[in-house]
């Protein structure tokens, strides 16, 4: 009887132990899936196929290749909240170097590139310590388009300032002549 009681006690404890579940074959989920610490039993799913739910949900792409010919960078995408000085954002991060390479705030402010800083109302491609070029920008077509160097140079080369420069040179020369004459008159009056 004593052995029966101990066996029953051990079996009841074993039912409460949580263990990893390993599925060695393909896993197909026909409807929606919720993954994360904040998923609830009976989670009401809308039309989303996958829901990642936690205080700061993140997905890590862990590259386990060990060949020298393949790069071994791990990548992470996630969402951060305004916790511990971090601003709320969606991000893509090079998890190997722990640098965010893309970040967007809820207001639509964007930072592109490693070490870029989110700037309110702007698309940032750097920071005060890490400026960088924006390459392969098409020529501006609309008033609100950014101007590239080629567009700026064509505007400058198209300006014909020679006539205006000649007029300005003549006006400056005339002013110099008048100042010389005025200086001579002041000198005569002082005598």
Short mmCIF file of C-alpha atoms in Angstrom, two decimals:
data_model
loop_
_atom_site.label_atom_id
_atom_site.label_comp_id
_atom_site.label_asym_id
_atom_site.label_seq_id
_atom_site.Cartn_x
_atom_site.Cartn_y
_atom_site.Cartn_z
CA UNK A 1 0.00 0.00 0.00
CA UNK A 2 2.87 2.30 0.85
CA UNK A 3 4.47 1.75 -2.62
CA UNK A 4 1.12 2.46 -4.31
CA UNK A 5 0.80 5.78 -2.44
CA UNK A 6 4.37 6.86 -3.37
CA UNK A 7 3.80 5.91 -7.03
CA UNK A 8 0.55 7.89 -7.15
CA UNK A 9 2.25 10.89 -5.52
CA UNK A 10 5.13 10.81 -8.04
CA UNK A 11 2.74 10.52 -10.99
CA UNK A 12 0.68 13.49 -9.80
CA UNK A 13 3.82 15.65 -9.49
CA UNK A 14 5.06 14.53 -12.90
CA UNK A 15 1.84 15.82 -14.50
CA UNK A 16 2.69 19.38 -13.42
CA UNK A 17 6.27 19.39 -14.71
CA UNK A 18 6.70 21.42 -17.90
CA UNK A 19 9.19 20.09 -20.42
CA UNK A 20 10.27 21.06 -23.91
CA UNK A 21 8.31 19.32 -26.60
CA UNK A 22 10.47 18.25 -29.52
CA UNK A 23 8.85 17.55 -32.87
CA UNK A 24 11.38 15.92 -35.16
CA UNK A 25 9.25 15.99 -38.31
CA UNK A 26 7.45 18.78 -40.16
CA UNK A 27 4.85 20.68 -38.14
CA UNK A 28 1.85 22.06 -39.99
CA UNK A 29 -0.55 24.38 -38.22
CA UNK A 30 -3.75 24.75 -40.25
CA UNK A 31 -5.09 27.84 -38.47
CA UNK A 32 -3.55 30.59 -36.36
CA UNK A 33 -0.67 30.30 -33.91
CA UNK A 34 0.21 32.40 -30.86
CA UNK A 35 3.77 32.23 -29.56
CA UNK A 36 5.07 34.01 -26.49
CA UNK A 37 4.82 34.44 -22.75
CA UNK A 38 1.62 36.50 -22.90
CA UNK A 39 -0.44 34.09 -25.06
CA UNK A 40 -3.56 32.94 -23.24
CA UNK A 41 -5.41 29.67 -23.41
CA UNK A 42 -8.39 30.27 -25.69
CA UNK A 43 -6.62 33.22 -27.38
CA UNK A 44 -9.07 34.89 -29.77
CA UNK A 45 -7.26 35.18 -33.08
CA UNK A 46 -8.35 37.48 -35.85
CA UNK A 47 -7.13 36.93 -39.37
CA UNK A 48 -3.45 36.85 -38.43
CA UNK A 49 -1.64 33.61 -39.14
CA UNK A 50 1.07 34.11 -36.53
CA UNK A 51 0.93 36.20 -33.36
CA UNK A 52 4.09 36.82 -31.33
CA UNK A 53 2.94 38.10 -27.96
CA UNK A 54 5.11 39.26 -25.04
CA UNK A 55 6.30 42.50 -23.42
CA UNK A 56 9.02 42.92 -26.02
CA UNK A 57 8.43 40.35 -28.79
CA UNK A 58 11.46 39.39 -30.85
CA UNK A 59 12.35 36.75 -33.41
CA UNK A 60 15.98 35.59 -33.63
CA UNK A 61 17.39 34.06 -36.81
CA UNK A 62 20.27 32.01 -35.40
CA UNK A 63 22.69 31.00 -38.17
CA UNK A 64 24.25 27.73 -37.06
CA UNK A 65 26.41 27.21 -40.14
CA UNK A 66 29.98 26.45 -39.18
CA UNK A 67 31.63 26.58 -42.59
CA UNK A 68 34.29 29.26 -43.02
CA UNK A 69 32.92 30.05 -46.49
CA UNK A 70 29.53 31.13 -45.08
CA UNK A 71 29.06 34.30 -43.04
CA UNK A 72 27.81 33.63 -39.54
CA UNK A 73 25.67 36.59 -38.66
CA UNK A 74 22.58 36.21 -36.55
CA UNK A 75 19.67 38.57 -37.15
CA UNK A 76 16.80 39.64 -34.97
CA UNK A 77 13.58 41.50 -35.62
CA UNK A 78 11.46 42.84 -32.84
CA UNK A 79 9.51 45.52 -31.10
CA UNK A 80 10.74 47.55 -28.16
CA UNK A 81 8.70 49.60 -25.73
CA UNK A 82 9.61 52.78 -23.92
CA UNK A 83 11.35 50.84 -21.16
CA UNK A 84 14.76 51.51 -19.63
CA UNK A 85 15.40 54.57 -21.79
CA UNK A 86 14.68 52.74 -25.05
CA UNK A 87 12.17 54.40 -27.34
CA UNK A 88 9.25 52.44 -28.76
CA UNK A 89 10.14 51.06 -32.17
CA UNK A 90 10.12 48.20 -34.65
CA UNK A 91 13.66 47.14 -35.51
CA UNK A 92 15.94 44.80 -37.42
CA UNK A 93 19.19 44.10 -35.60
CA UNK A 94 22.45 42.40 -36.47
CA UNK A 95 22.35 40.23 -33.36
CA UNK A 96 25.99 39.22 -33.79
CA UNK A 97 27.25 42.80 -33.40
CA UNK A 98 24.17 43.93 -31.42
CA UNK A 99 23.63 46.89 -33.76
CA UNK A 100 20.29 47.95 -35.10
CA UNK A 101 20.44 48.42 -38.87
CA UNK A 102 16.81 49.52 -39.32
CA UNK A 103 14.46 51.18 -36.87
CA UNK A 104 11.08 52.86 -37.23
CA UNK A 105 9.18 54.70 -34.51
CA UNK A 106 5.39 54.65 -34.10
CA UNK A 107 5.37 58.17 -35.59
CA UNK A 108 7.13 56.98 -38.76
CA UNK A 109 10.61 58.34 -37.97
CA UNK A 110 13.16 56.06 -39.66
CA UNK A 111 16.83 55.23 -39.02
CA UNK A 112 18.66 53.31 -41.77
CA UNK A 113 22.06 51.75 -41.24
CA UNK A 114 24.18 50.71 -38.32
CA UNK A 115 24.69 53.46 -35.72
CA UNK A 116 21.94 55.61 -37.26
CA UNK A 117 19.83 57.58 -34.82
CA UNK A 118 16.05 58.02 -35.01
CA UNK A 119 15.35 61.73 -35.57
CA UNK A 120 11.85 63.11 -35.12
CA UNK A 121 10.18 63.82 -38.45
CA UNK A 122 13.09 62.53 -40.54
CA UNK A 123 14.69 59.62 -42.32
CA UNK A 124 18.13 59.33 -40.73
CA UNK A 125 21.04 57.53 -42.38
CA UNK A 126 23.64 58.23 -39.73
CA UNK A 127 24.42 60.15 -36.58
CA UNK A 128 26.71 62.98 -35.50
CA UNK A 129 29.50 60.40 -35.08
CA UNK A 130 28.65 58.22 -38.08
CA UNK A 131 27.57 60.18 -41.14
CA UNK A 132 27.22 58.39 -44.46
CA UNK A 133 26.35 59.02 -48.07
CA UNK A 134 23.07 58.10 -49.70
CA UNK A 135 24.04 56.43 -52.98
CA UNK A 136 22.17 55.86 -56.23
CA UNK A 137 19.57 58.59 -55.70
CA UNK A 138 17.56 59.35 -58.83
CA UNK A 139 17.39 62.88 -60.22
CA UNK A 140 14.74 65.04 -58.57
CA UNK A 141 11.48 65.39 -60.48
CA UNK A 142 9.02 66.91 -58.01
CA UNK A 143 9.40 69.96 -55.76
CA UNK A 144 9.59 67.71 -52.69
CA UNK A 145 12.26 65.32 -54.06
CA UNK A 146 15.77 65.30 -52.64
CA UNK A 147 18.41 66.83 -54.90
CA UNK A 148 21.49 64.79 -55.69
CA UNK A 149 24.91 66.16 -56.66
CA UNK A 150 24.32 65.61 -60.39
CA UNK A 151 21.10 67.68 -60.28
CA UNK A 152 22.77 70.46 -58.28
CA UNK A 153 25.72 70.60 -60.69
CA UNK A 154 23.42 70.80 -63.72
CA UNK A 155 21.55 73.70 -62.11
CA UNK A 156 24.79 75.57 -61.37
CA UNK A 157 26.24 74.93 -64.83
CA UNK A 158 23.00 76.12 -66.39
CA UNK A 159 23.22 79.48 -64.67
CA UNK A 160 24.59 82.22 -66.93
CA UNK A 161 25.92 84.70 -64.41
CA UNK A 162 28.44 86.42 -66.71
CA UNK A 163 26.15 89.38 -67.60
CA UNK A 164 25.16 89.90 -63.95
CA UNK A 165 28.80 89.67 -62.87
CA UNK A 166 29.83 92.29 -65.44
CA UNK A 167 27.05 94.62 -64.24
CA UNK A 168 28.08 94.11 -60.60
CA UNK A 169 31.75 94.74 -61.43
CA UNK A 170 30.81 97.99 -63.23
CA UNK A 171 28.63 99.13 -60.31
CA UNK A 172 31.42 98.38 -57.80
CA UNK A 173 33.93 100.25 -59.96
CA UNK A 174 31.58 103.28 -60.16
CA UNK A 175 31.12 103.20 -56.36
CA UNK A 176 34.91 103.09 -55.89
CA UNK A 177 35.29 106.14 -58.20
CA UNK A 178 32.64 108.06 -56.22
CA UNK A 179 34.28 107.14 -52.89
CA UNK A 180 37.67 108.34 -54.20
CA UNK A 181 36.11 111.63 -55.35
CA UNK A 182 34.35 112.06 -52.00
CA UNK A 183 37.57 111.36 -50.12
CA UNK A 184 39.39 113.96 -52.24
CA UNK A 185 36.71 116.59 -51.46
CA UNK A 186 36.91 115.86 -47.72
CA UNK A 187 40.68 116.26 -47.88
CA UNK A 188 40.29 119.66 -49.68
CA UNK A 189 37.79 120.86 -47.08
CA UNK A 190 40.11 119.99 -44.22
CA UNK A 191 42.87 122.26 -45.58
#
